[in-house]
């Protein structure tokens, strides 16, 4: 974990000390004043609706040793700093993001970690968790938690790494071009994988081609620091899925940068190959994995066929990090699904809910619909589907495709939640022949709960899926209770 004096921290990032004792020691960084603990550093970010600088006073009351501000402190803030023996510093160029990224990069370059990056449109978190689980059989592993995969979350994760860390598994998310580059510069991965190139954030990036370019920003950093100390003997490697239609172009870019390219999938020529894939009655994948003559059988506790590819990517990077196939696979069968990520809930009234409400994209929605129809079900199959965000000008077309896909599934009731984009799904579903008595349109998650909840019966299977802003997690909590 990062520990230093305020003076050392400020000089590293070009920040200016405004008040307090420069020799004050600090450790622990937060961007939410409610998470401040004695001795920690509160970094003030300007958000869409909140200004972190406005929370400097409560942060000092909670024991912050230092507050990193992006404006001139008020007299009240200076007085509070003196009262609480808290340092105030001002970030260079009033850029809190650059302060945090720069400090984390400086700290990372002092470590001999093996860093393995995970990015892609869908499946990042599952792949990250699988990879960390596999590597933990041999190494002391640190990883992102929650949604700490952004240009803010990754540096916070680096600065909080335990002192015995050997391997950092770094999930790398992005909404805009340049963000993967900034994260990779900070984390300096020696190996990485790209799960797939989908349509998440296409409304911001404009096309899947631009999404592929943004994800590929990790490539130059894989071979950038051959002299950087590392406790594990690693070559620069990028693992890709053979079935993705951008694998060829991304692979060529990686090879041109001096990075080895591994392909995993379901083809016998893939470096790590899965076969004989089936689902248990609980929806968990069981399959065989082959690598260089070795073969293992896996049965995951995770839900859905899509987890197989995530598993193969994790196995590939774990093997490249020195584990045998058997070692890597041995730790994966016990990984439990996370809440709101294809998590199957057994309700007291006898029906089941596939809670996949953490977020959504067109491709992940299709996967969730497949799971709904593949699981055993004694009653009705019901899909409660919310709109998908950040699709921009592609939203009407992609929502129409999602509606058409859902209409082709053997679903007994389709409940579409939202506004105009939900209308686009409903129109496409009707056009594709879904009967009116199976289609329900509601504006909110609460309305969906009021309609669906009372009619659910023992044996029914319900899928809840949509972007977070739709709030279908509240639907799940309402109907399960």
XYZ file of N, CA, C and O in Angstrom, residues 19 21 68 71 84 116 136 152 193 224 242 250 253 257 270 276 291 299 353 418 445 451 469:
92
model
N -1.615 24.115 2.923
C -1.759 24.216 4.386
C -1.362 22.892 5.011
O -1.447 21.839 4.382
N 1.170 20.327 7.740
C 2.546 19.856 7.941
C 2.967 18.969 6.780
O 2.425 17.870 6.612
N -6.921 16.676 -1.342
C -6.402 17.155 -2.623
C -7.517 17.926 -3.306
O -8.523 17.345 -3.738
N -9.479 23.582 -6.473
C -9.764 25.020 -6.438
C -9.119 25.584 -5.180
O -8.616 24.852 -4.334
N -8.004 20.433 12.488
C -7.944 18.965 12.417
C -6.548 18.443 12.053
O -6.379 17.231 11.874
N -1.559 -8.366 -15.174
C -2.308 -8.987 -16.256
C -3.587 -8.193 -16.463
O -4.418 -8.086 -15.551
N -4.335 -17.284 -7.762
C -4.237 -17.299 -6.305
C -3.826 -18.665 -5.759
O -3.467 -18.768 -4.580
N -10.346 6.268 -12.721
C -10.301 6.593 -11.292
C -10.118 5.322 -10.473
O -9.287 5.252 -9.563
N -5.774 -9.708 -22.003
C -6.731 -10.361 -22.894
C -7.835 -9.373 -23.234
O -8.120 -8.443 -22.467
N 6.204 -2.440 -23.610
C 6.847 -1.134 -23.445
C 7.962 -1.134 -22.421
O 8.885 -0.320 -22.497
N -11.013 -16.749 -30.620
C -10.923 -17.010 -32.055
C -12.222 -16.700 -32.788
O -12.214 -16.459 -33.994
N -6.917 -7.137 -34.639
C -6.249 -6.833 -33.374
C -4.990 -7.677 -33.228
O -3.940 -7.197 -32.777
N -2.145 -6.217 -35.211
C -1.587 -5.029 -34.543
C -0.685 -5.444 -33.384
O 0.373 -4.834 -33.147
N 3.564 -5.037 -32.871
C 4.139 -4.373 -31.688
C 5.070 -5.296 -30.911
O 5.555 -4.925 -29.841
N -7.062 -23.803 -31.727
C -6.876 -22.783 -30.702
C -5.879 -23.268 -29.649
O -5.806 -24.459 -29.351
N -17.272 -30.397 -25.851
C -18.277 -31.130 -25.068
C -18.946 -30.219 -24.035
O -19.109 -30.588 -22.867
N -5.085 -28.516 -23.893
C -3.936 -27.638 -24.128
C -2.678 -28.502 -24.259
O -2.291 -29.192 -23.306
N -16.348 -28.028 -14.297
C -17.748 -27.724 -14.027
C -17.768 -26.464 -13.167
O -17.388 -26.487 -11.999
N -35.525 -16.517 -10.309
C -35.200 -15.278 -11.027
C -33.746 -15.344 -11.485
O -32.858 -15.647 -10.685
N -39.364 0.828 -20.102
C -38.656 2.033 -20.521
C -39.496 2.948 -21.363
O -40.740 2.965 -21.275
N -39.585 0.100 -13.683
C -39.376 -1.182 -12.999
C -40.473 -1.420 -11.963
O -40.917 -2.561 -11.765
N -47.140 -5.603 -12.039
C -47.858 -6.462 -12.982
C -47.386 -7.903 -12.895
O -48.189 -8.843 -12.846
N -29.631 2.150 -15.388
C -30.519 3.286 -15.191
C -31.993 2.876 -15.188
O -32.852 3.608 -14.685
